[in-house]
Coordinates of C-alpha atoms in Angstrom, one line a residue:
Chain A
M115 CA 152.2 63.7 171.5
S116 CA 151.0 63.7 168.1
T117 CA 151.8 61.9 165.3
V118 CA 152.3 62.0 161.6
G119 CA 148.6 60.1 161.7
D120 CA 146.9 63.9 163.1
Y121 CA 148.1 65.8 160.8
V122 CA 148.1 63.6 158.0
S123 CA 144.1 61.9 156.6
R124 CA 145.6 61.0 154.1
I125 CA 148.4 59.9 151.4
E126 CA 148.2 59.1 147.3
G127 CA 151.1 57.3 145.6
T128 CA 149.7 58.7 141.8
C129 CA 149.9 56.5 138.6
G130 CA 152.3 57.3 135.8
A131 CA 156.3 56.5 135.9
E132 CA 157.0 60.2 137.7
S133 CA 155.4 58.6 140.8
D134 CA 154.5 62.2 142.5
I135 CA 153.2 61.3 146.5
I136 CA 149.8 63.3 147.3
V137 CA 149.6 64.3 151.3
N138 CA 146.8 65.2 151.8
F139 CA 146.7 66.6 155.5
R140 CA 143.1 66.6 157.7
F141 CA 141.3 70.1 157.9
E142 CA 140.9 70.7 161.0
K143 CA 144.6 70.4 161.1
K144 CA 146.3 71.7 158.1
D145 CA 147.1 75.3 159.1
E146 CA 148.8 73.7 161.2
A147 CA 150.8 71.4 159.1
I148 CA 151.3 74.7 157.0
K149 CA 152.9 76.3 159.8
N150 CA 155.1 73.2 161.0
I151 CA 156.8 73.0 158.2
L152 CA 157.2 76.4 156.9
K153 CA 158.9 77.2 160.1
K154 CA 160.8 74.4 159.3
A155 CA 160.9 74.2 156.0
T156 CA 163.3 76.9 153.3
L157 CA 161.4 78.6 150.8
K158 CA 162.4 78.7 147.3
N159 CA 159.4 80.5 146.0
T160 CA 156.1 81.6 146.1
I161 CA 153.6 81.1 143.5
A162 CA 150.7 83.7 143.5
G163 CA 150.8 83.3 147.1
I164 CA 149.2 79.6 147.4
I165 CA 152.3 77.4 146.2
F166 CA 155.2 77.2 148.4
E167 CA 158.9 75.6 147.1
L168 CA 160.6 74.4 149.7
N169 CA 163.7 72.3 151.0
Y170 CA 164.4 70.1 153.9
E171 CA 167.2 68.6 154.1
G172 CA 168.4 68.2 150.9
V173 CA 164.2 67.4 149.2
S174 CA 162.4 69.8 147.4
F175 CA 158.6 69.9 147.6
R176 CA 155.3 71.7 147.2
L177 CA 153.0 73.2 150.0
Y178 CA 150.1 74.3 148.7
A179 CA 147.6 76.8 150.9
S180 CA 144.5 74.3 151.1
G181 CA 146.2 72.0 152.4
K182 CA 147.9 69.9 149.9
A183 CA 151.6 68.8 149.6
I184 CA 153.9 66.7 146.4
F185 CA 156.6 65.1 147.0
R186 CA 158.7 63.0 144.6
G187 CA 161.8 60.5 144.4
F188 CA 160.1 59.2 147.7
K189 CA 160.8 55.2 147.0
T190 CA 157.7 54.3 149.8
K191 CA 155.4 55.3 151.5
V192 CA 157.3 54.3 154.8
D193 CA 160.5 57.0 153.7
L194 CA 157.9 59.7 153.3
M195 CA 156.2 59.4 156.9
H196 CA 159.8 59.2 158.5
F197 CA 160.5 62.3 156.7
L198 CA 157.0 64.3 157.7
A199 CA 157.6 63.1 161.1
K200 CA 160.9 65.3 161.1
L201 CA 159.0 67.9 159.4
L202 CA 155.6 68.3 161.4
L203 CA 156.6 66.7 164.4
Chain B
M192 CA 120.8 76.0 124.2
D193 CA 120.8 77.8 127.3
I194 CA 123.9 77.2 128.9
Q195 CA 122.5 79.3 131.9
S196 CA 119.8 77.8 133.1
I197 CA 120.8 74.5 132.2
R198 CA 123.5 75.0 134.6
Q199 CA 120.1 75.7 137.5
D200 CA 119.3 71.9 137.2
F201 CA 123.3 71.1 138.7
P202 CA 123.2 71.9 142.3
I203 CA 127.0 71.0 142.7
L204 CA 128.2 73.8 140.8
N205 CA 126.7 75.8 142.9
R206 CA 129.9 74.6 145.1
Q207 CA 132.3 77.1 146.2
I208 CA 135.9 75.5 146.2
N209 CA 138.9 77.0 148.7
G210 CA 136.2 80.4 148.4
N211 CA 136.8 80.0 144.8
P212 CA 133.4 78.8 142.9
L213 CA 133.2 75.6 141.5
I214 CA 134.7 75.1 137.7
Y215 CA 134.1 71.9 136.5
F216 CA 136.6 71.0 134.0
D217 CA 136.7 66.6 135.0
N218 CA 133.9 65.9 132.5
A219 CA 136.4 63.1 131.2
A220 CA 136.5 61.3 134.3
T221 CA 132.5 62.0 135.9
T222 CA 130.3 64.0 135.0
Q223 CA 127.9 66.6 138.2
K224 CA 123.8 65.3 138.0
P225 CA 121.4 67.3 137.0
R226 CA 118.0 67.7 139.8
Q227 CA 116.1 65.3 137.2
V228 CA 118.8 62.3 138.1
I229 CA 118.9 63.2 141.7
E230 CA 114.8 63.2 142.1
A231 CA 115.0 60.5 139.9
I232 CA 116.8 58.5 141.7
T233 CA 115.3 60.1 145.2
D234 CA 112.2 59.3 144.2
Y235 CA 112.2 56.0 143.6
Y236 CA 114.1 54.6 146.9
S237 CA 111.4 56.9 148.3
K238 CA 108.5 55.4 146.5
H239 CA 108.9 52.4 144.2
N240 CA 111.7 50.5 145.6
G241 CA 111.0 47.0 144.8
N242 CA 113.5 43.7 143.4
V243 CA 112.4 43.6 139.7
H244 CA 111.4 40.8 137.7
R245 CA 108.7 37.6 139.0
G246 CA 107.3 39.9 142.0
V247 CA 104.2 40.0 142.4
H248 CA 103.5 42.6 144.5
T249 CA 102.9 46.7 143.4
L250 CA 106.8 47.9 144.7
S251 CA 108.5 45.1 142.5
T252 CA 106.2 45.6 139.5
E253 CA 106.3 49.8 139.7
A254 CA 110.9 49.0 139.5
T255 CA 110.8 46.1 136.9
D256 CA 108.8 48.7 135.4
L257 CA 110.8 51.8 135.6
Y258 CA 114.1 49.6 135.3
E259 CA 112.1 48.5 131.7
K260 CA 111.6 51.8 131.1
S261 CA 115.1 52.1 131.1
R262 CA 115.9 50.1 129.1
E263 CA 113.8 50.8 126.5
Q264 CA 115.1 54.7 126.2
T265 CA 119.0 53.0 126.2
A266 CA 117.9 51.8 123.3
K267 CA 115.9 54.6 121.8
F268 CA 119.1 56.3 122.5
I269 CA 121.1 55.3 120.6
N270 CA 119.3 53.5 118.4
A271 CA 119.0 50.2 119.3
K272 CA 116.4 47.0 117.4
S273 CA 115.4 46.3 120.0
H274 CA 115.3 46.8 124.4
S275 CA 117.0 43.3 124.5
E276 CA 120.0 44.5 123.1
I277 CA 120.4 46.5 125.9
V278 CA 122.5 44.9 128.6
F279 CA 122.8 46.9 132.2
V280 CA 126.0 46.6 133.8
R281 CA 127.9 48.5 136.0
G282 CA 130.0 50.2 133.3
T283 CA 131.9 50.9 129.8
T284 CA 134.9 48.8 132.1
E285 CA 132.9 45.6 132.5
A286 CA 131.1 45.9 129.9
I287 CA 134.4 44.8 128.1
N288 CA 135.1 42.5 130.5
L289 CA 131.7 41.3 129.5
V290 CA 132.3 40.2 125.8
A291 CA 136.4 39.8 126.4
Y292 CA 135.2 36.7 128.7
S293 CA 132.3 35.8 127.0
L294 CA 133.7 34.9 123.5
G295 CA 137.2 34.3 124.9
C296 CA 136.9 32.1 127.1
S297 CA 134.3 29.8 124.8
N298 CA 135.3 31.2 121.2
L299 CA 139.2 32.3 121.5
G300 CA 142.1 30.4 121.4
R301 CA 145.7 29.9 119.5
G302 CA 146.1 31.1 116.0
D303 CA 143.2 33.6 116.3
E304 CA 143.9 37.2 117.1
V305 CA 141.8 40.3 118.8
L306 CA 143.2 43.5 117.7
V307 CA 143.5 46.7 119.8
S308 CA 144.6 50.5 119.2
M309 CA 147.6 52.2 121.2
M310 CA 145.6 54.7 122.5
E311 CA 142.9 52.4 124.3
H312 CA 142.2 53.0 127.7
H313 CA 143.6 50.4 130.7
S314 CA 139.7 48.9 130.8
N315 CA 139.7 47.5 126.5
I316 CA 143.7 46.3 126.8
V317 CA 144.2 44.3 130.4
P318 CA 140.7 42.5 129.7
W319 CA 142.5 41.3 126.6
E320 CA 146.2 40.7 127.7
I321 CA 144.3 38.5 130.5
L322 CA 142.4 36.5 128.2
S323 CA 145.0 35.8 126.1
K324 CA 147.7 34.7 128.8
C325 CA 144.4 32.2 129.2
K326 CA 144.0 30.9 126.0
G327 CA 146.3 31.3 124.0
F328 CA 145.7 33.4 121.6
T329 CA 147.8 36.7 120.1
L330 CA 146.6 40.3 120.8
K331 CA 147.6 43.4 118.0
Y332 CA 148.1 46.5 118.3
A333 CA 147.8 49.4 115.9
K334 CA 149.9 51.9 116.2
V335 CA 148.7 55.6 116.9
H336 CA 150.8 58.6 115.0
D337 CA 152.8 61.4 116.7
D338 CA 149.4 63.8 117.6
G339 CA 148.0 61.0 119.2
T340 CA 145.3 60.1 115.7
L341 CA 144.5 56.1 114.7
D342 CA 146.7 55.4 112.2
Y343 CA 144.1 53.5 109.4
Q344 CA 146.6 52.0 107.6
D345 CA 147.7 50.1 110.1
F346 CA 144.8 49.4 111.9
E347 CA 143.0 48.3 108.6
S348 CA 146.4 46.3 107.8
K349 CA 146.5 43.9 111.3
I350 CA 142.4 43.1 110.1
S351 CA 143.5 39.5 108.6
N352 CA 141.3 36.5 108.9
K353 CA 142.9 35.1 112.0
T354 CA 141.0 39.1 113.6
R355 CA 138.0 37.4 115.7
I356 CA 137.4 40.9 116.9
A357 CA 138.6 44.3 116.7
C358 CA 138.5 46.5 119.3
L359 CA 138.2 50.9 119.6
S360 CA 138.0 53.7 121.4
H361 CA 135.3 56.0 119.4
V362 CA 136.8 59.2 121.4
S363 CA 140.0 58.4 123.1
N364 CA 139.9 59.8 127.1
V365 CA 143.3 61.5 126.8
T366 CA 142.9 63.5 123.4
G367 CA 139.1 64.4 122.5
I368 CA 140.1 61.7 119.2
I369 CA 137.0 61.0 117.4
N370 CA 138.0 58.2 115.2
D371 CA 135.8 56.5 112.7
V372 CA 134.7 53.9 113.9
K373 CA 131.7 52.7 110.3
R374 CA 135.0 52.9 108.5
I375 CA 136.6 49.9 111.2
T376 CA 133.8 48.0 111.8
K377 CA 133.0 47.8 107.6
I378 CA 137.1 46.0 106.9
A379 CA 136.6 44.3 110.1
H380 CA 133.3 43.1 108.5
E381 CA 135.0 42.0 105.2
K382 CA 137.2 40.2 107.3
G383 CA 134.8 38.1 109.3
A384 CA 135.5 39.7 112.3
L385 CA 133.3 41.7 115.2
M386 CA 133.8 45.5 115.9
L387 CA 133.8 46.5 119.6
V388 CA 133.7 50.1 120.3
D389 CA 134.0 51.9 123.3
G390 CA 131.8 54.6 124.1
A391 CA 132.9 55.8 127.1
Q392 CA 133.5 58.8 126.3
S393 CA 131.4 59.4 122.4
V394 CA 128.2 58.5 124.4
P395 CA 127.6 61.5 126.5
H396 CA 129.1 63.7 123.8
M397 CA 127.6 63.2 120.7
H398 CA 124.8 61.1 118.5
V399 CA 125.8 57.1 118.3
D400 CA 123.4 54.9 116.4
V401 CA 124.3 52.1 116.5
Q402 CA 122.5 51.0 113.2
E403 CA 123.9 53.3 111.0
T404 CA 127.5 52.0 111.9
D405 CA 127.2 48.6 112.3
M406 CA 128.8 47.7 115.2
D407 CA 128.6 44.3 116.5
F408 CA 129.2 46.2 120.9
L409 CA 129.5 49.5 122.0
A410 CA 129.9 49.9 125.9
F411 CA 129.4 52.7 127.7
S412 CA 129.4 54.7 131.6
G413 CA 125.9 56.4 133.1
H414 CA 128.4 58.6 135.6
K415 CA 130.5 59.8 132.0
M416 CA 126.7 60.7 130.9
L417 CA 125.3 62.7 133.8
G418 CA 123.6 59.6 135.2
P419 CA 124.7 57.3 138.5
T420 CA 128.1 55.5 139.1
G421 CA 127.3 51.8 138.9
I422 CA 125.7 51.6 136.4
G423 CA 126.4 51.3 132.4
V424 CA 125.5 49.3 129.2
L425 CA 126.6 46.6 126.9
Y426 CA 124.6 46.9 123.5
S427 CA 125.5 43.9 121.6
K428 CA 123.3 43.1 118.3
K429 CA 120.3 39.6 119.7
E430 CA 121.9 37.6 117.2
L431 CA 125.5 37.9 119.1
L432 CA 124.8 38.0 122.1
Q433 CA 122.1 34.5 121.9
K434 CA 125.3 33.3 120.9
M435 CA 127.3 34.5 123.2
S436 CA 128.0 32.2 127.2
P437 CA 127.4 34.5 130.2
F438 CA 130.1 35.9 131.9
Q439 CA 129.0 35.8 135.2
G440 CA 126.4 33.1 136.9
G441 CA 123.5 33.5 139.9
G442 CA 119.6 35.0 139.4
E443 CA 117.8 36.1 137.5
M444 CA 120.4 34.3 134.3
V445 CA 118.7 31.5 134.3
K446 CA 115.6 30.1 133.6
E447 CA 115.8 26.2 135.2
V448 CA 118.5 24.5 137.8
S449 CA 118.0 21.1 137.9
C450 CA 119.7 19.7 140.0
S451 CA 120.6 15.6 141.8
Q452 CA 123.2 14.7 143.1
D453 CA 126.0 13.9 140.4
H454 CA 124.6 16.1 137.8
C455 CA 123.3 19.7 137.4
A456 CA 120.9 20.5 134.4
I457 CA 120.9 24.6 134.4
S458 CA 119.4 26.7 131.1
W459 CA 119.9 30.2 131.2
N460 CA 117.0 33.1 130.8
E461 CA 116.4 34.9 127.2
I462 CA 118.4 38.1 126.5
P463 CA 119.2 40.4 128.0
Y464 CA 119.1 38.4 131.3
K465 CA 121.4 35.6 131.1
F466 CA 123.6 39.1 131.2
E467 CA 122.6 39.7 134.4
A468 CA 123.3 38.2 137.4
G469 CA 122.1 38.9 140.7
T470 CA 119.8 41.9 141.8
P471 CA 121.0 44.6 139.0
N472 CA 121.2 48.0 140.2
I473 CA 117.9 49.4 139.8
A474 CA 118.4 53.0 141.1
G475 CA 121.0 53.1 138.8
A476 CA 119.3 51.8 135.9
V477 CA 116.6 54.5 136.7
G478 CA 118.5 58.0 137.3
L479 CA 120.2 56.4 133.7
G480 CA 116.9 56.2 132.4
A481 CA 116.5 60.6 133.8
A482 CA 119.8 61.0 132.5
I483 CA 119.1 59.8 128.9
K484 CA 115.5 61.9 129.3
Y485 CA 117.3 64.8 129.7
L486 CA 120.1 64.4 127.0
S487 CA 118.0 63.9 124.6
D488 CA 115.5 66.6 126.0
L489 CA 118.4 69.3 124.9
G490 CA 120.1 66.9 121.6
M491 CA 122.6 65.7 121.2
D492 CA 123.7 68.1 118.1
N493 CA 123.7 70.8 119.5
V494 CA 125.4 68.8 123.7
F495 CA 127.9 68.2 120.6
A496 CA 128.1 71.1 119.5
H497 CA 128.6 73.6 122.7
E498 CA 131.5 71.1 123.1
K499 CA 133.3 71.6 120.3
E500 CA 132.6 75.7 120.4
L501 CA 134.3 75.4 123.5
T502 CA 136.7 72.6 122.9
K503 CA 137.5 76.0 119.6
Y504 CA 137.9 79.1 121.9
A505 CA 139.7 76.4 124.8
V506 CA 142.5 75.9 122.5
N507 CA 142.8 78.9 120.5
C508 CA 143.3 81.0 124.2
L509 CA 145.8 78.6 125.2
K510 CA 147.9 78.1 122.1
D511 CA 149.7 80.4 123.0
C512 CA 150.8 80.3 126.0
N513 CA 154.1 80.7 127.3
N514 CA 155.7 77.0 128.9
V515 CA 151.9 75.2 128.0
T516 CA 152.1 72.3 125.4
L517 CA 148.5 71.1 124.6
Y518 CA 148.2 68.0 123.0
G519 CA 147.0 66.1 120.4
P520 CA 145.8 66.6 116.8
S521 CA 146.1 70.2 115.4
E522 CA 142.9 69.8 113.4
L523 CA 139.8 70.5 115.9
S524 CA 137.7 68.6 113.3
K525 CA 138.7 65.4 114.7
K526 CA 138.2 66.7 118.4
C527 CA 135.2 66.3 120.9
G528 CA 136.3 68.5 123.8
I529 CA 138.7 67.2 125.9
I530 CA 142.9 68.9 126.1
P531 CA 146.1 67.0 127.4
F532 CA 148.4 69.6 127.9
S533 CA 151.6 70.5 130.1
V534 CA 153.1 72.8 132.2
K535 CA 156.8 73.5 131.4
G536 CA 158.7 73.1 135.2
F537 CA 155.4 71.7 137.3
S538 CA 153.9 67.5 137.0
S539 CA 150.5 67.3 136.2
H540 CA 150.2 66.6 139.7
E541 CA 150.9 69.8 140.4
T542 CA 149.1 71.8 137.9
A543 CA 146.4 70.2 139.3
A544 CA 146.8 70.9 143.0
F545 CA 147.3 75.0 141.4
F546 CA 144.0 74.7 140.0
N547 CA 142.1 73.0 142.7
E548 CA 143.3 76.3 144.7
Y549 CA 141.1 77.9 142.9
G550 CA 138.1 76.1 142.8
I551 CA 139.4 74.2 139.1
A552 CA 138.9 70.1 138.8
I553 CA 141.2 69.4 136.1
R554 CA 142.3 65.8 135.9
S555 CA 146.5 65.2 136.3
G556 CA 148.0 61.3 135.6
Y557 CA 147.8 59.0 132.6
H558 CA 144.5 58.6 133.1
C559 CA 143.7 55.3 132.6
A560 CA 146.1 55.1 128.7
Q561 CA 149.7 54.3 129.4
P562 CA 150.1 53.6 126.1
L563 CA 149.4 56.7 124.4
H564 CA 151.4 58.7 126.6
Q565 CA 154.5 56.8 125.7
I566 CA 153.5 57.7 121.9
F567 CA 153.7 61.8 123.3
K568 CA 156.6 60.4 125.2
L569 CA 155.4 61.9 129.0
D570 CA 155.4 60.8 132.1
S571 CA 151.1 61.9 132.1
S572 CA 149.0 64.8 131.3
A573 CA 147.5 67.2 133.0
R574 CA 143.4 66.9 131.4
A575 CA 140.6 69.9 130.8
S576 CA 137.5 68.3 129.7
F577 CA 134.0 69.7 129.0
Y578 CA 130.2 68.9 128.9
L579 CA 127.0 70.7 128.4
Y580 CA 126.8 73.2 131.4
N581 CA 130.5 74.2 130.9
T582 CA 131.1 78.1 129.7
A583 CA 133.4 80.4 128.0
S584 CA 134.0 82.4 130.5
E585 CA 135.0 79.3 132.4
I586 CA 137.4 79.3 130.8
D587 CA 138.6 82.5 131.0
C588 CA 138.6 82.1 134.5
F589 CA 141.1 78.5 133.6
V590 CA 143.6 80.3 131.2
E591 CA 144.0 83.4 133.6
I592 CA 145.1 81.1 136.9
L593 CA 147.2 79.5 134.2
K594 CA 149.2 82.3 133.4
E595 CA 149.4 82.9 137.3
L596 CA 151.2 79.5 137.4
N597 CA 153.3 80.8 134.6
G598 CA 154.1 84.2 136.6

């Protein structure tokens, strides 16, 4: 059975008060991760065909074609992991 | 300078990122390495690797010669009076910590003051904050104007006869503003204070002359000037280094350790070795020497002029872009190749991630300078920073992509 760790190589909390959280997908699984996310989340907008502005369960975030997603508003990485599990698996 | 020819020296510039040629605009964070530096390190490990000093075998002698040659090159590069005024450290952060702990532990206490500015990198704030709590001295902060320029009047008025050391970035790592460190040094000296200059963003980009400015300490990093990571420099005047206590203890920094059961007598090695405990980063120093040779051959005035041109060109292109805000002074003569900016509707990280999709590397965050971002009323900023291998056509590409982000 797949886990979030199968798709995600690294999660980094950024510096600064706005505290974005950057999720890097594993290179070999990024296309599958993007496909899974696009299947579940609602597409609000695309920018230049490489940024997808999405919403899932009230959470807005941006997904990048090269295999990154940037989230905001999660208090902890654990909360984000729960969210990613719903989104990816 | 022949930029196209220079670019041939940097193998990494041939890389593709996300299917696009790399455009590297994150030079304030670290710089790329020319093959001359890469080859110097490879050559050292392939042919000369040995531990430095007090070795009688050939490899040790060769390693020592290369290590000390780099020290001499470094001294010449910043016009130090003597190579013994050059201490090799890990980087700017360690250099500042060395001064803070060496001076702070034995010379600073209640009633003393240390002055820093609000534009400093955290590496020129945090060591002093930590130490002020232990030693009881007062850490004062000089103001910065809304455009990020130093409030000279405030800085100068806060240097008193209680000030033991004043600390200032030569060039801000956020805005690229060039501070008049000669002027501040003169005032510090008139009040009997020492002057520490954070040269992390100046030494790689312009001619810095420690004798002409008369600064007491200059800290800088090798990796921001084409050299490898893990090597940096603390310059200080000979007479100061001789008076200062060691920062770290261990081998190399002692002349004699004589112990009985209840007593140990230690005498320090001569400068600069007193401050270089343990086996140093020999390959790093060799790489730094190669980087200094590369920069010296190009001429620092040429490097500076090229970056000034790029900055002027980029600011002119960017200032009319919709939804883009530039930070820092409008007068470009006061700054060098660093441009902080934000794009409406995007966090700095989202902006940087967007550029990365096109192979353009910029930095996002608060660049270890949160107090300055508070002055700008920003959580973070995006930052493009240039170096000698960047071109105007790369800036054109950057601006085009920025326009796409704006729709």
